[in-house]
Amino acid sequence: MRLTDPNDLLNTGVDIVAQPPGKKLQHLGLLSGGERALTAIALLFSILKVRPVPFCILDEVEAALDEANVHRFSSYLKNYSNETQFIVITHRKGTMEEADVLYGVTMQESGVSKLVSVRLEETVSLVGHS
């Protein structure tokens, strides 16, 4: 992270530069979508490590990631969930697989939404007994 104008601390902005594996140090805007997402996620988890918060809402932050990085992301969520409750909006299977509870909204008839929830620890115990 670099200040855009270190001589004017009250009005300066912040530039983010990153160096993905095998690449040179470059501005966030020059990275691919997946690299930008990984950089932002890394920044988020580093902030949470220094200053945990009670809850965090994430809206499809891992959408641009490949499957291996979705798995890494969901592992970090699990590790940090002792201090922070995460509410994650996602369509990625890898993220859902690590969740404790899933909530979905379905519309069986036009204009009528229904909430569906599943506690995954209960599901695992049910599957194990059959």
Coordinates of C-alpha atoms in Angstrom, one line a residue:
M1 CA 0.0 0.0 0.0
R2 CA 1.3 3.4 -0.9
L3 CA 0.0 6.9 -0.2
T4 CA -0.8 8.8 -3.4
D5 CA 0.5 12.1 -1.8
P6 CA 2.6 11.4 1.4
N7 CA 3.1 15.2 1.8
D8 CA -0.6 15.8 2.4
L9 CA -1.8 13.2 4.8
L10 CA -5.3 14.6 5.3
N11 CA -6.1 14.5 1.6
T12 CA -4.0 11.6 0.3
G13 CA -5.4 8.4 -1.2
V14 CA -4.1 4.9 -1.1
D15 CA -2.7 2.9 -4.1
I16 CA -2.5 -0.8 -3.7
V17 CA 0.4 -2.6 -5.4
A18 CA 0.8 -6.4 -5.4
Q19 CA 3.2 -9.0 -6.7
P20 CA 1.4 -12.3 -7.5
P21 CA 3.7 -15.4 -7.7
G22 CA 5.8 -15.3 -10.8
K23 CA 5.0 -11.7 -11.7
K24 CA 6.5 -8.3 -11.1
L25 CA 5.2 -5.7 -8.6
Q26 CA 2.3 -3.8 -10.2
H27 CA -0.6 -1.6 -9.5
L28 CA -3.9 -3.2 -8.6
G29 CA -5.6 -2.0 -11.8
L30 CA -3.1 -3.9 -13.9
L31 CA -3.9 -7.3 -12.3
S32 CA -6.4 -9.9 -13.6
G33 CA -9.8 -10.2 -12.0
G34 CA -8.7 -13.2 -10.0
E35 CA -5.4 -11.5 -8.9
R36 CA -7.3 -8.4 -7.8
A37 CA -9.8 -10.6 -5.8
L38 CA -6.9 -12.5 -4.1
T39 CA -5.2 -9.2 -3.3
A40 CA -8.4 -7.7 -1.8
I41 CA -9.1 -10.9 0.2
A42 CA -5.5 -11.0 1.5
L43 CA -5.9 -7.4 2.6
L44 CA -9.2 -8.2 4.3
F45 CA -7.8 -11.2 6.2
S46 CA -4.7 -9.2 7.3
I47 CA -7.0 -6.4 8.7
L48 CA -9.1 -9.0 10.5
K49 CA -6.0 -10.6 12.0
V50 CA -4.9 -7.2 13.5
R51 CA -8.4 -6.0 14.4
P52 CA -11.1 -8.7 14.5
V53 CA -14.7 -7.6 14.0
P54 CA -17.9 -9.4 15.3
F55 CA -19.3 -10.0 11.8
C56 CA -18.4 -9.4 8.1
I57 CA -20.6 -9.5 5.1
L58 CA -19.0 -10.6 1.8
D59 CA -20.8 -10.4 -1.5
E60 CA -19.4 -12.8 -4.1
V61 CA -15.8 -11.8 -3.4
E62 CA -14.5 -15.1 -4.7
A63 CA -16.4 -15.1 -8.0
A64 CA -13.3 -14.5 -10.1
L65 CA -11.2 -17.1 -8.3
D66 CA -10.3 -20.6 -9.7
E67 CA -11.4 -23.7 -7.7
A68 CA -8.0 -24.0 -5.9
N69 CA -8.2 -20.4 -4.6
V70 CA -11.9 -20.8 -3.7
H71 CA -10.9 -23.7 -1.5
R72 CA -8.1 -21.6 0.1
F73 CA -10.6 -18.7 0.6
S74 CA -13.1 -21.0 2.3
S75 CA -10.4 -22.4 4.5
Y76 CA -9.5 -18.9 5.7
L77 CA -13.2 -18.2 6.4
K78 CA -13.4 -21.3 8.5
N79 CA -10.1 -20.4 10.4
Y80 CA -11.3 -16.9 11.1
S81 CA -14.9 -17.9 12.1
N82 CA -13.9 -18.3 15.7
E83 CA -13.6 -14.5 16.1
T84 CA -15.8 -13.2 13.2
Q85 CA -19.2 -14.4 12.0
F86 CA -19.2 -14.3 8.2
I87 CA -22.3 -13.8 6.1
V88 CA -21.2 -14.8 2.6
I89 CA -23.3 -14.3 -0.6
T90 CA -22.0 -16.9 -3.1
H91 CA -22.7 -19.2 -6.0
R92 CA -19.5 -21.1 -5.6
K93 CA -19.8 -24.7 -4.5
G94 CA -16.4 -24.7 -2.7
T95 CA -17.4 -21.9 -0.4
M96 CA -20.8 -23.5 0.4
E97 CA -19.2 -26.8 1.3
E98 CA -17.3 -25.1 4.1
A99 CA -20.3 -23.2 5.5
D100 CA -21.9 -24.1 8.8
V101 CA -25.4 -23.0 7.7
L102 CA -26.7 -22.3 4.2
Y103 CA -29.7 -20.0 3.5
G104 CA -31.3 -19.9 0.1
V105 CA -34.2 -18.0 -1.4
T106 CA -36.5 -19.7 -3.8
M107 CA -39.5 -18.5 -5.8
Q108 CA -41.9 -21.4 -6.4
E109 CA -44.6 -19.2 -7.6
S110 CA -44.3 -15.8 -9.2
G111 CA -43.8 -13.0 -6.6
V112 CA -43.7 -15.3 -3.6
S113 CA -40.2 -15.9 -2.1
K114 CA -39.5 -18.6 0.4
L115 CA -36.4 -18.9 2.6
V116 CA -34.8 -22.3 2.9
S117 CA -32.0 -23.1 5.4
V118 CA -29.8 -26.1 6.0
R119 CA -27.5 -26.7 9.0
L120 CA -24.6 -28.6 7.5
E121 CA -23.4 -30.3 10.8
E122 CA -26.9 -31.8 11.2
T123 CA -26.8 -33.0 7.6
V124 CA -23.5 -34.7 8.0
S125 CA -24.8 -36.6 11.1
L126 CA -27.9 -37.7 9.2
V127 CA -25.9 -38.9 6.2
G128 CA -23.5 -40.8 8.5
H129 CA -26.4 -42.8 10.1
S130 CA -28.0 -44.0 6.9

